[in-house]
Tab-separated table of C-alpha atoms in Angstrom:
chain	number	residue	atom	x	y	z
H	1	MET	CA	77.719	90.482	148.908
H	2	SER	CA	80.221	87.802	147.985
H	3	VAL	CA	82.794	88.125	145.231
H	4	PRO	CA	83.056	85.198	142.800
H	5	ALA	CA	86.379	83.396	142.570
H	6	HIS	CA	88.820	84.704	139.957
H	7	ARG	CA	89.018	82.578	136.836
H	8	PRO	CA	91.789	83.363	134.334
H	9	LYS	CA	90.799	83.809	130.720
H	10	PRO	CA	91.479	80.826	128.465
H	11	PRO	CA	94.442	81.292	126.104
H	12	PRO	CA	93.705	82.370	122.532
H	13	ALA	CA	93.305	79.651	119.920
H	14	GLU	CA	96.824	80.144	118.524
H	15	GLN	CA	98.430	79.709	121.917
H	16	ALA	CA	96.282	76.654	122.567
H	17	ASP	CA	97.422	75.136	119.254
H	18	LYS	CA	101.076	75.862	120.059
H	19	GLN	CA	100.687	74.367	123.503
H	20	ALA	CA	99.065	71.254	122.031
H	21	ASP	CA	101.934	70.928	119.535
H	22	LYS	CA	104.507	71.270	122.308
H	23	GLN	CA	102.765	68.650	124.407
H	24	ALA	CA	102.566	66.282	121.437
H	25	ASP	CA	106.286	66.815	120.772
H	26	ARG	CA	107.130	66.087	124.388
H	27	GLN	CA	105.083	62.904	124.344
H	28	SER	CA	106.466	61.638	121.043
H	29	GLY	CA	110.027	62.701	121.795
H	30	THR	CA	110.524	64.401	118.424
H	31	ARG	CA	111.151	68.060	117.839
H	32	THR	CA	110.244	70.080	114.789
H	33	THR	CA	112.799	72.682	113.831
H	34	ALA	CA	112.357	75.676	111.559
H	35	SER	CA	114.404	74.010	108.824
H	36	ASP	CA	112.121	70.944	108.912
H	37	ALA	CA	109.066	73.146	108.522
H	38	THR	CA	110.714	75.019	105.651
H	39	ARG	CA	111.542	71.806	103.857
H	40	ARG	CA	107.966	70.593	104.183
H	41	THR	CA	106.363	73.797	102.921
H	42	ALA	CA	108.780	74.377	100.023
H	43	ALA	CA	108.472	70.867	98.598
H	44	GLY	CA	106.968	71.901	95.270
H	45	PRO	CA	105.262	74.651	93.311
H	46	ALA	CA	101.863	75.889	94.486
H	47	VAL	CA	100.307	75.364	91.065
H	48	PRO	CA	101.856	72.579	88.963
H	49	GLY	CA	102.946	73.769	85.540
H	50	LEU	CA	103.011	77.465	86.476
H	51	ARG	CA	106.444	78.953	85.816
H	52	VAL	CA	107.791	82.083	87.431
H	53	LEU	CA	108.731	84.802	84.946
H	54	PRO	CA	112.345	85.951	85.061
H	55	LEU	CA	113.074	89.454	86.311
H	56	GLY	CA	113.860	90.745	82.815
H	57	SER	CA	110.465	89.640	81.493
H	58	GLY	CA	108.705	91.440	84.315
H	59	LEU	CA	110.613	94.648	83.646
H	60	VAL	CA	109.791	94.451	79.936
H	61	LEU	CA	106.083	93.989	80.669
H	62	ILE	CA	106.076	96.954	83.060
H	63	GLY	CA	107.857	99.090	80.456
H	64	LEU	CA	105.339	98.135	77.784
H	65	GLY	CA	102.467	98.946	80.120
H	66	LEU	CA	103.914	102.368	80.924
H	67	ALA	CA	104.516	103.048	77.233
H	68	PHE	CA	100.915	102.117	76.455
H	69	LEU	CA	99.658	104.526	79.135
H	70	ALA	CA	101.924	107.305	77.818
H	71	VAL	CA	100.598	106.852	74.268
H	72	ARG	CA	97.000	106.872	75.520
H	73	LEU	CA	97.596	110.057	77.539
H	74	ARG	CA	99.302	111.777	74.608
H	75	ARG	CA	96.483	110.978	72.204
H	76	GLY	CA	93.766	111.712	74.797
């Protein structure tokens, strides 16, 4: 009974993508740094026109919600 030759498992998809990126960087001669990636991803808001509420507004809304629940429980 013969034993088949050992074949290593192929790398997971993520590792294959990283390896492809590294090979492309080596061929093109450019390197992507973490700061470059951060600049590209933080270019603008996710939804245009949507503003982030300030911290004080969020705290006020939470307080109003808790007060509403307290009134409902008291009357209930």
